[in-house]
C-alpha cells in the first residue's frame, strides 16, 4: 500500500502541497487532478521519493519511501525528456540497468512491449527519429520495463490519438489486474471518470474534492436534462430550480439544482410537441470540477 500522510511541501514561502492525505491499495487506479500549478507534479515527486515532504510522510509498504524503492517504481514524467541521440534499445538498456535489471531480461521485455505497441521496427532507431506519439510509447515502456508495483504517470495520455489512448488504458488495466498501484494525472476528466475509482482534485495544494468518483457524483446534487424536441427555452428558464438552459444545435441542456426539479421540467415538457428525448443525468466530473474549483477561486 502507498500512504500519503499529511504531506506538505514548501518551496521557500510557497506552500505547493498542503497537508495532503490519501492511500492507494494494490490493484487500485488513483487519479490526481487539478488546475495548472495545483501541486500534482510536486505530489508525484514526493510519492517517488525524489522530494522529501517539509512535513508529513509518504510510506510504501509501511516504510518511508526513498531512492531504495527505485526498482519497484515506474514513472512517466510530464516533460517528455528522453535521451534523443541514442537508440530505443540503448535507452531501454540504460533505464533498465538503473533499476538493477539484467540486459537479457530488459531486451526480452522490450521485444514484448515493442510488439504490443506495434513499433517493433523502431528498436534500432534513434529516439529523435520517432514521432511524438511514438516517443511517448517509448517513455511509457521505460516506466513499465521493471514490472513496477507502483506506476506513477503524469499526464500519460496528453497528445495521444484515441486508438493509442485505448492501448495505454489496456496496458494500465493489465497492471491493475496484477495488483500494481497506479497513480496518474490528467486534464481529460471525462476519461478519468471511466478509468479510476478514487480521485483527489487539488486546488492550490489542497484537496478540494476527494473520494470515490461514484460518491462524488452522487453527493453533487445538481443534474442536467437533455431534451430533443420543440420546447420554449425561455419558459424552461423560468421554472424554479432551473439555473441554466443551453440551446445546442441538436439538443437542449437544462441544468437543475436537484433531482426534484426534474418533475417540474417534465410536467412542462409533457405539454410540448415532438419530444424525442428526455434524459436526466448526473453531472459529469468535468462539470463538478468547474463548479467546485471555479467557485473556490471566486471566494479567494
Ligand atoms: P501543471 O499541471 O501546470 O503541471 P502541477 O499541478 O503539476 O501543475 P506543480 O508543478 O506541483 O503543479 O507546482 C505547484 C506550485 O509549486 C506552483 O505554484 C509552482 O509554481 C510551484 N513550484 C513547482 N516547482 C517549484 C520549484 N522547484 N521551485 C519553486 N516553486 C515551484
mmCIF file of C-alpha atoms and ligand atoms in Angstrom:
data_model
loop_
_atom_site.group_PDB
_atom_site.id
_atom_site.type_symbol
_atom_site.label_atom_id
_atom_site.label_comp_id
_atom_site.label_asym_id
_atom_site.label_seq_id
_atom_site.Cartn_x
_atom_site.Cartn_y
_atom_site.Cartn_z
ATOM 1 C CA UNK A 1 0.000 0.000 0.000
ATOM 2 C CA UNK A 2 1.072 3.593 -0.602
ATOM 3 C CA UNK A 3 0.193 6.006 2.201
ATOM 4 C CA UNK A 4 0.478 9.761 1.866
ATOM 5 C CA UNK A 5 0.033 11.194 5.348
ATOM 6 C CA UNK A 6 -0.484 14.895 5.896
ATOM 7 C CA UNK A 7 2.195 15.658 3.319
ATOM 8 C CA UNK A 8 3.164 19.290 2.997
ATOM 9 C CA UNK A 9 5.736 20.691 0.582
ATOM 10 C CA UNK A 10 7.090 24.212 0.663
ATOM 11 C CA UNK A 11 9.302 25.905 -1.906
ATOM 12 C CA UNK A 12 10.632 28.865 0.118
ATOM 13 C CA UNK A 13 7.472 30.621 1.321
ATOM 14 C CA UNK A 14 5.198 28.954 -1.225
ATOM 15 C CA UNK A 15 3.028 26.093 0.030
ATOM 16 C CA UNK A 16 2.881 23.853 -3.060
ATOM 17 C CA UNK A 17 1.136 20.932 -1.311
ATOM 18 C CA UNK A 18 -0.805 21.455 1.869
ATOM 19 C CA UNK A 19 -1.408 18.558 4.291
ATOM 20 C CA UNK A 20 -2.455 16.054 1.677
ATOM 21 C CA UNK A 21 -3.514 12.535 2.713
ATOM 22 C CA UNK A 22 -4.612 9.531 0.673
ATOM 23 C CA UNK A 23 -3.937 5.798 0.334
ATOM 24 C CA UNK A 24 -3.580 3.621 -2.727
ATOM 25 C CA UNK A 25 -4.068 -0.136 -2.356
ATOM 26 C CA UNK A 26 -2.667 -2.804 -4.677
ATOM 27 C CA UNK A 27 -4.832 -3.041 -7.788
ATOM 28 C CA UNK A 28 -6.163 0.486 -7.436
ATOM 29 C CA UNK A 29 -6.039 3.274 -10.037
ATOM 30 C CA UNK A 30 -5.952 6.670 -8.388
ATOM 31 C CA UNK A 31 -6.478 9.975 -10.198
ATOM 32 C CA UNK A 32 -4.724 13.130 -9.044
ATOM 33 C CA UNK A 33 -6.358 16.077 -10.734
ATOM 34 C CA UNK A 34 -6.152 19.826 -10.576
ATOM 35 C CA UNK A 35 -5.607 23.025 -12.475
ATOM 36 C CA UNK A 36 -2.131 24.096 -13.632
ATOM 37 C CA UNK A 37 0.124 24.730 -10.655
ATOM 38 C CA UNK A 38 -2.216 22.921 -8.233
ATOM 39 C CA UNK A 39 0.591 20.696 -6.901
ATOM 40 C CA UNK A 40 0.275 17.439 -8.857
ATOM 41 C CA UNK A 41 3.876 17.156 -10.029
ATOM 42 C CA UNK A 42 5.147 18.079 -6.561
ATOM 43 C CA UNK A 43 2.961 15.314 -5.096
ATOM 44 C CA UNK A 44 4.306 12.848 -7.670
ATOM 45 C CA UNK A 45 7.875 13.788 -6.762
ATOM 46 C CA UNK A 46 7.128 13.127 -3.098
ATOM 47 C CA UNK A 47 5.497 9.796 -3.996
ATOM 48 C CA UNK A 48 8.562 8.754 -5.993
ATOM 49 C CA UNK A 49 10.835 9.680 -3.118
ATOM 50 C CA UNK A 50 12.530 12.444 -5.158
ATOM 51 C CA UNK A 51 11.374 15.201 -2.798
ATOM 52 C CA UNK A 52 11.170 14.860 0.948
ATOM 53 C CA UNK A 53 7.989 16.428 2.349
ATOM 54 C CA UNK A 54 8.542 19.523 4.511
ATOM 55 C CA UNK A 55 6.007 17.941 6.876
ATOM 56 C CA UNK A 56 4.221 14.598 6.950
ATOM 57 C CA UNK A 57 5.354 11.394 5.253
ATOM 58 C CA UNK A 58 4.938 9.037 2.320
ATOM 59 C CA UNK A 59 5.047 5.329 3.147
ATOM 60 C CA UNK A 60 5.492 2.484 0.675
ATOM 61 C CA UNK A 61 4.566 -0.875 2.190
ATOM 62 C CA UNK A 62 4.842 0.671 5.637
ATOM 63 C CA UNK A 63 8.314 2.230 5.214
ATOM 64 C CA UNK A 64 9.362 5.755 4.283
ATOM 65 C CA UNK A 65 9.694 5.909 0.511
ATOM 66 C CA UNK A 66 13.081 6.823 -0.978
ATOM 67 C CA UNK A 67 15.628 6.046 -3.669
ATOM 68 C CA UNK A 68 15.900 2.492 -2.273
ATOM 69 C CA UNK A 69 12.433 1.809 -3.774
ATOM 70 C CA UNK A 70 13.533 2.724 -7.312
ATOM 71 C CA UNK A 71 13.373 -0.901 -8.541
ATOM 72 C CA UNK A 72 9.705 -1.161 -7.564
ATOM 73 C CA UNK A 73 8.522 2.084 -9.141
ATOM 74 C CA UNK A 74 7.856 3.011 -12.743
ATOM 75 C CA UNK A 75 7.256 6.607 -13.692
ATOM 76 C CA UNK A 76 6.435 8.727 -16.659
ATOM 77 C CA UNK A 77 7.056 12.392 -16.085
ATOM 78 C CA UNK A 78 5.158 15.195 -17.760
ATOM 79 C CA UNK A 79 8.200 16.650 -19.509
ATOM 80 C CA UNK A 80 8.759 14.185 -22.319
ATOM 81 C CA UNK A 81 12.506 14.304 -21.850
ATOM 82 C CA UNK A 82 14.343 11.357 -23.317
ATOM 83 C CA UNK A 83 17.954 10.983 -24.386
ATOM 84 C CA UNK A 84 17.265 11.642 -28.049
ATOM 85 C CA UNK A 85 20.594 10.785 -29.701
ATOM 86 C CA UNK A 86 20.631 7.141 -28.669
ATOM 87 C CA UNK A 87 18.515 4.267 -29.987
ATOM 88 C CA UNK A 88 15.397 2.832 -28.383
ATOM 89 C CA UNK A 89 17.330 -0.306 -27.426
ATOM 90 C CA UNK A 90 20.219 1.669 -25.876
ATOM 91 C CA UNK A 91 17.810 3.860 -23.951
ATOM 92 C CA UNK A 92 15.948 0.901 -22.511
ATOM 93 C CA UNK A 93 19.195 -0.833 -21.508
ATOM 94 C CA UNK A 94 20.186 2.396 -19.719
ATOM 95 C CA UNK A 95 16.874 2.759 -17.827
ATOM 96 C CA UNK A 96 16.603 -0.963 -17.067
ATOM 97 C CA UNK A 97 20.112 -1.173 -15.640
ATOM 98 C CA UNK A 98 19.405 1.846 -13.415
ATOM 99 C CA UNK A 99 16.761 -0.466 -11.937
ATOM 100 C CA UNK A 100 19.203 -3.370 -11.459
ATOM 101 C CA UNK A 101 17.803 -5.393 -14.351
ATOM 102 C CA UNK A 102 19.830 -7.909 -16.362
ATOM 103 C CA UNK A 103 20.363 -6.834 -20.015
ATOM 104 C CA UNK A 104 18.878 -10.131 -21.247
ATOM 105 C CA UNK A 105 15.639 -9.536 -19.296
ATOM 106 C CA UNK A 106 15.473 -5.901 -20.450
ATOM 107 C CA UNK A 107 15.728 -6.918 -24.111
ATOM 108 C CA UNK A 108 13.154 -9.711 -23.762
ATOM 109 C CA UNK A 109 10.668 -7.346 -22.194
ATOM 110 C CA UNK A 110 11.476 -4.616 -24.699
ATOM 111 C CA UNK A 111 10.605 -7.002 -27.559
ATOM 112 C CA UNK A 112 7.305 -7.815 -25.885
ATOM 113 C CA UNK A 113 6.355 -4.149 -25.425
ATOM 114 C CA UNK A 114 7.508 -3.010 -28.884
ATOM 115 C CA UNK A 115 5.330 -5.733 -30.315
ATOM 116 C CA UNK A 116 2.352 -4.810 -28.154
ATOM 117 C CA UNK A 117 2.667 -1.128 -29.126
ATOM 118 C CA UNK A 118 3.194 -2.096 -32.765
ATOM 119 C CA UNK A 119 6.572 -0.340 -33.094
ATOM 120 C CA UNK A 120 8.949 -3.297 -33.483
ATOM 121 C CA UNK A 121 10.784 -1.654 -36.396
ATOM 122 C CA UNK A 122 11.871 1.266 -34.179
ATOM 123 C CA UNK A 123 14.124 -0.780 -31.892
ATOM 124 C CA UNK A 124 17.382 0.398 -33.520
ATOM 125 C CA UNK A 125 16.142 3.853 -34.466
ATOM 126 C CA UNK A 126 17.362 6.955 -32.658
ATOM 127 C CA UNK A 127 14.742 8.475 -30.330
ATOM 128 C CA UNK A 128 14.860 11.782 -32.221
ATOM 129 C CA UNK A 129 13.763 9.993 -35.407
ATOM 130 C CA UNK A 130 10.482 8.906 -33.766
ATOM 131 C CA UNK A 131 7.208 10.839 -33.883
ATOM 132 C CA UNK A 132 5.991 12.473 -30.663
ATOM 133 C CA UNK A 133 3.392 9.775 -30.061
ATOM 134 C CA UNK A 134 5.943 7.004 -30.559
ATOM 135 C CA UNK A 135 8.390 8.760 -28.200
ATOM 136 C CA UNK A 136 5.562 8.749 -25.691
ATOM 137 C CA UNK A 137 5.178 4.987 -26.150
ATOM 138 C CA UNK A 138 8.910 4.569 -25.509
ATOM 139 C CA UNK A 139 8.632 6.658 -22.382
ATOM 140 C CA UNK A 140 5.711 4.537 -21.244
ATOM 141 C CA UNK A 141 7.694 1.339 -21.921
ATOM 142 C CA UNK A 142 10.597 2.716 -19.847
ATOM 143 C CA UNK A 143 8.116 3.089 -16.947
ATOM 144 C CA UNK A 144 6.856 -0.489 -17.362
ATOM 145 C CA UNK A 145 10.103 -2.317 -18.130
ATOM 146 C CA UNK A 146 10.799 -3.248 -14.472
ATOM 147 C CA UNK A 147 7.240 -4.559 -13.850
ATOM 148 C CA UNK A 148 6.705 -1.958 -11.123
ATOM 149 C CA UNK A 149 4.499 -2.353 -8.084
ATOM 150 C CA UNK A 150 3.791 1.375 -8.230
ATOM 151 C CA UNK A 151 3.216 3.175 -11.503
ATOM 152 C CA UNK A 152 3.287 6.979 -11.455
ATOM 153 C CA UNK A 153 2.004 8.571 -14.654
ATOM 154 C CA UNK A 154 1.986 12.348 -15.059
ATOM 155 C CA UNK A 155 -0.353 13.188 -17.979
ATOM 156 C CA UNK A 156 0.195 9.850 -19.751
ATOM 157 C CA UNK A 157 -2.486 10.466 -22.398
ATOM 158 C CA UNK A 158 -1.742 14.043 -23.401
ATOM 159 C CA UNK A 159 -1.261 14.314 -27.147
ATOM 160 C CA UNK A 160 -2.248 10.707 -27.881
ATOM 161 C CA UNK A 161 -4.821 9.840 -30.531
ATOM 162 C CA UNK A 162 -7.893 7.830 -29.389
ATOM 163 C CA UNK A 163 -6.508 4.494 -30.627
ATOM 164 C CA UNK A 164 -3.228 4.874 -28.749
ATOM 165 C CA UNK A 165 -5.051 6.212 -25.694
ATOM 166 C CA UNK A 166 -7.054 2.971 -25.665
ATOM 167 C CA UNK A 167 -3.821 0.974 -26.000
ATOM 168 C CA UNK A 168 -2.324 2.765 -22.960
ATOM 169 C CA UNK A 169 -5.557 2.231 -20.990
ATOM 170 C CA UNK A 170 -5.493 -1.527 -21.724
ATOM 171 C CA UNK A 171 -1.889 -1.794 -20.509
ATOM 172 C CA UNK A 172 -2.657 0.161 -17.325
ATOM 173 C CA UNK A 173 -5.651 -2.120 -16.709
ATOM 174 C CA UNK A 174 -3.380 -5.178 -17.089
ATOM 175 C CA UNK A 175 -1.032 -3.764 -14.443
ATOM 176 C CA UNK A 176 -4.019 -3.063 -12.215
ATOM 177 C CA UNK A 177 -5.158 -6.684 -12.573
ATOM 178 C CA UNK A 178 -1.809 -7.969 -11.402
ATOM 179 C CA UNK A 179 -2.014 -5.821 -8.260
ATOM 180 C CA UNK A 180 0.015 -2.788 -9.312
ATOM 181 C CA UNK A 181 -0.847 0.567 -7.686
ATOM 182 C CA UNK A 182 -1.375 3.238 -10.318
ATOM 183 C CA UNK A 183 -1.489 6.979 -9.740
ATOM 184 C CA UNK A 184 -1.946 9.311 -12.649
ATOM 185 C CA UNK A 185 -2.881 12.850 -13.547
ATOM 186 C CA UNK A 186 -4.932 14.009 -16.495
ATOM 187 C CA UNK A 187 -6.723 17.075 -17.691
ATOM 188 C CA UNK A 188 -9.153 14.902 -19.663
ATOM 189 C CA UNK A 189 -11.707 14.467 -16.899
ATOM 190 C CA UNK A 190 -14.301 12.535 -18.859
ATOM 191 C CA UNK A 191 -11.661 9.966 -19.448
ATOM 192 C CA UNK A 192 -10.667 9.855 -15.763
ATOM 193 C CA UNK A 193 -14.305 9.292 -14.879
ATOM 194 C CA UNK A 194 -14.473 5.962 -16.638
ATOM 195 C CA UNK A 195 -10.968 4.944 -15.668
ATOM 196 C CA UNK A 196 -10.433 5.277 -11.936
ATOM 197 C CA UNK A 197 -12.456 4.743 -8.814
ATOM 198 C CA UNK A 198 -10.759 7.141 -6.413
ATOM 199 C CA UNK A 199 -9.688 10.698 -7.115
ATOM 200 C CA UNK A 200 -8.415 13.833 -5.461
ATOM 201 C CA UNK A 201 -8.877 17.237 -7.024
ATOM 202 C CA UNK A 202 -6.178 19.628 -5.873
ATOM 203 C CA UNK A 203 -6.505 23.381 -5.820
ATOM 204 C CA UNK A 204 -3.544 25.453 -4.648
ATOM 205 C CA UNK A 205 -2.076 22.368 -2.977
ATOM 206 C CA UNK A 206 -5.216 21.441 -1.043
ATOM 207 C CA UNK A 207 -7.687 18.631 -1.720
ATOM 208 C CA UNK A 208 -10.996 20.305 -2.624
ATOM 209 C CA UNK A 209 -12.756 17.126 -3.727
ATOM 210 C CA UNK A 210 -11.769 13.601 -2.763
ATOM 211 C CA UNK A 211 -13.184 10.103 -2.654
ATOM 212 C CA UNK A 212 -14.866 7.596 -4.925
ATOM 213 C CA UNK A 213 -15.976 9.044 -8.253
ATOM 214 C CA UNK A 214 -19.422 7.424 -7.807
ATOM 215 C CA UNK A 215 -19.870 9.030 -4.340
ATOM 216 C CA UNK A 216 -18.647 12.436 -5.542
ATOM 217 C CA UNK A 217 -21.194 12.344 -8.344
ATOM 218 C CA UNK A 218 -23.969 11.161 -6.007
ATOM 219 C CA UNK A 219 -23.222 13.891 -3.452
ATOM 220 C CA UNK A 220 -23.232 16.574 -6.104
ATOM 221 C CA UNK A 221 -26.969 17.234 -6.213
ATOM 222 C CA UNK A 222 -27.058 19.189 -9.452
ATOM 223 C CA UNK A 223 -28.222 17.313 -12.513
ATOM 224 C CA UNK A 224 -28.731 18.010 -16.147
ATOM 225 C CA UNK A 225 -31.552 17.132 -18.503
ATOM 226 C CA UNK A 226 -31.147 16.559 -22.217
ATOM 227 C CA UNK A 227 -34.209 17.309 -24.310
ATOM 228 C CA UNK A 228 -34.736 16.893 -28.037
ATOM 229 C CA UNK A 229 -37.977 18.441 -29.284
ATOM 230 C CA UNK A 230 -39.997 21.649 -29.619
ATOM 231 C CA UNK A 231 -39.628 23.361 -26.235
ATOM 232 C CA UNK A 232 -39.608 27.031 -25.301
ATOM 233 C CA UNK A 233 -36.233 27.683 -23.645
ATOM 234 C CA UNK A 234 -37.474 30.976 -22.137
ATOM 235 C CA UNK A 235 -40.273 29.110 -20.336
ATOM 236 C CA UNK A 236 -37.852 26.408 -19.174
ATOM 237 C CA UNK A 237 -35.540 29.082 -17.692
ATOM 238 C CA UNK A 238 -38.407 30.395 -15.547
ATOM 239 C CA UNK A 239 -39.031 27.091 -13.749
ATOM 240 C CA UNK A 240 -37.757 27.475 -10.130
ATOM 241 C CA UNK A 241 -34.590 25.409 -9.613
ATOM 242 C CA UNK A 242 -33.521 25.642 -13.271
ATOM 243 C CA UNK A 243 -30.239 27.562 -13.299
ATOM 244 C CA UNK A 244 -29.044 27.175 -16.871
ATOM 245 C CA UNK A 245 -30.582 26.382 -20.262
ATOM 246 C CA UNK A 246 -28.344 25.902 -23.282
ATOM 247 C CA UNK A 247 -29.756 25.540 -26.762
ATOM 248 C CA UNK A 248 -27.289 23.346 -28.675
ATOM 249 C CA UNK A 249 -27.584 22.517 -32.354
ATOM 250 C CA UNK A 250 -29.455 19.261 -31.820
ATOM 251 C CA UNK A 251 -30.489 19.204 -28.165
ATOM 252 C CA UNK A 252 -31.331 21.434 -25.231
ATOM 253 C CA UNK A 253 -29.385 21.056 -21.985
ATOM 254 C CA UNK A 254 -31.212 22.147 -18.836
ATOM 255 C CA UNK A 255 -29.199 22.318 -15.613
ATOM 256 C CA UNK A 256 -31.186 21.896 -12.404
ATOM 257 C CA UNK A 257 -30.406 22.393 -8.705
ATOM 258 C CA UNK A 258 -31.606 18.928 -7.643
ATOM 259 C CA UNK A 259 -33.492 15.884 -8.823
ATOM 260 C CA UNK A 260 -36.871 17.199 -7.567
ATOM 261 C CA UNK A 261 -36.806 19.985 -10.154
ATOM 262 C CA UNK A 262 -36.827 17.303 -12.883
ATOM 263 C CA UNK A 263 -40.512 16.631 -12.113
ATOM 264 C CA UNK A 264 -41.360 20.284 -12.780
ATOM 265 C CA UNK A 265 -39.397 20.292 -16.013
ATOM 266 C CA UNK A 266 -41.032 17.021 -17.049
ATOM 267 C CA UNK A 267 -44.535 18.431 -16.330
ATOM 268 C CA UNK A 268 -43.791 21.259 -18.763
ATOM 269 C CA UNK A 269 -42.126 19.067 -21.407
ATOM 270 C CA UNK A 270 -45.206 16.777 -21.453
ATOM 271 C CA UNK A 271 -47.213 19.713 -22.793
ATOM 272 C CA UNK A 272 -44.817 20.190 -25.750
ATOM 273 C CA UNK A 273 -44.816 18.578 -29.179
ATOM 274 C CA UNK A 274 -42.362 16.294 -30.970
ATOM 275 C CA UNK A 275 -40.315 15.334 -27.913
ATOM 276 C CA UNK A 276 -37.980 12.510 -28.939
ATOM 277 C CA UNK A 277 -35.619 12.603 -25.931
ATOM 278 C CA UNK A 278 -35.876 13.457 -22.244
ATOM 279 C CA UNK A 279 -32.941 12.212 -20.095
ATOM 280 C CA UNK A 280 -31.981 13.222 -16.570
ATOM 281 C CA UNK A 281 -28.265 12.680 -15.905
ATOM 282 C CA UNK A 282 -25.827 13.195 -13.030
ATOM 283 C CA UNK A 283 -23.330 15.989 -13.626
ATOM 284 C CA UNK A 284 -20.066 14.890 -15.244
ATOM 285 C CA UNK A 285 -16.804 15.045 -13.319
ATOM 286 C CA UNK A 286 -15.742 17.847 -15.595
ATOM 287 C CA UNK A 287 -18.837 19.900 -14.647
ATOM 288 C CA UNK A 288 -18.274 19.216 -10.938
ATOM 289 C CA UNK A 289 -14.636 20.292 -11.300
ATOM 290 C CA UNK A 290 -15.548 23.579 -12.997
ATOM 291 C CA UNK A 291 -18.279 24.283 -10.445
ATOM 292 C CA UNK A 292 -16.196 23.480 -7.336
ATOM 293 C CA UNK A 293 -12.810 24.803 -8.397
ATOM 294 C CA UNK A 294 -14.328 27.811 -10.155
ATOM 295 C CA UNK A 295 -16.387 28.765 -7.108
ATOM 296 C CA UNK A 296 -13.372 28.277 -4.809
ATOM 297 C CA UNK A 297 -11.382 30.709 -6.945
ATOM 298 C CA UNK A 298 -14.171 33.290 -6.690
ATOM 299 C CA UNK A 299 -14.093 33.050 -2.876
ATOM 300 C CA UNK A 300 -10.329 33.769 -2.681
HETATM 301 P P1 LIG B 1 0.838 21.637 -14.010
HETATM 302 O O1 LIG B 1 -0.500 20.979 -14.246
HETATM 303 O O2 LIG B 1 0.906 23.009 -14.615
HETATM 304 O O3 LIG B 1 1.994 20.763 -14.373
HETATM 305 P P2 LIG B 1 1.103 20.986 -11.163
HETATM 306 O O4 LIG B 1 -0.243 20.723 -10.580
HETATM 307 O O5 LIG B 1 1.923 19.811 -11.532
HETATM 308 O O6 LIG B 1 0.951 21.958 -12.413
HETATM 309 P P3 LIG B 1 3.382 21.830 -9.511
HETATM 310 O O7 LIG B 1 4.364 21.747 -10.634
HETATM 311 O O8 LIG B 1 3.448 20.764 -8.476
HETATM 312 O O9 LIG B 1 1.876 21.911 -10.087
HETATM 313 O O10 LIG B 1 3.549 23.257 -8.840
HETATM 314 C C1 LIG B 1 2.854 23.630 -7.647
HETATM 315 C C2 LIG B 1 3.321 25.030 -7.262
HETATM 316 O O11 LIG B 1 4.683 24.984 -6.848
HETATM 317 C C3 LIG B 1 3.256 26.050 -8.396
HETATM 318 O O12 LIG B 1 2.864 27.282 -7.841
HETATM 319 C C4 LIG B 1 4.681 26.108 -8.912
HETATM 320 O O13 LIG B 1 4.964 27.379 -9.456
HETATM 321 C C5 LIG B 1 5.491 25.853 -7.658
HETATM 322 N N1 LIG B 1 6.760 25.119 -7.911
HETATM 323 C C6 LIG B 1 6.892 23.924 -8.522
HETATM 324 N N2 LIG B 1 8.192 23.539 -8.539
HETATM 325 C C7 LIG B 1 8.893 24.515 -7.938
HETATM 326 C C8 LIG B 1 10.283 24.712 -7.638
HETATM 327 N N3 LIG B 1 11.210 23.800 -7.958
HETATM 328 N N4 LIG B 1 10.636 25.861 -7.007
HETATM 329 C C9 LIG B 1 9.718 26.785 -6.657
HETATM 330 N N5 LIG B 1 8.391 26.668 -6.894
HETATM 331 C C10 LIG B 1 7.974 25.545 -7.531
#
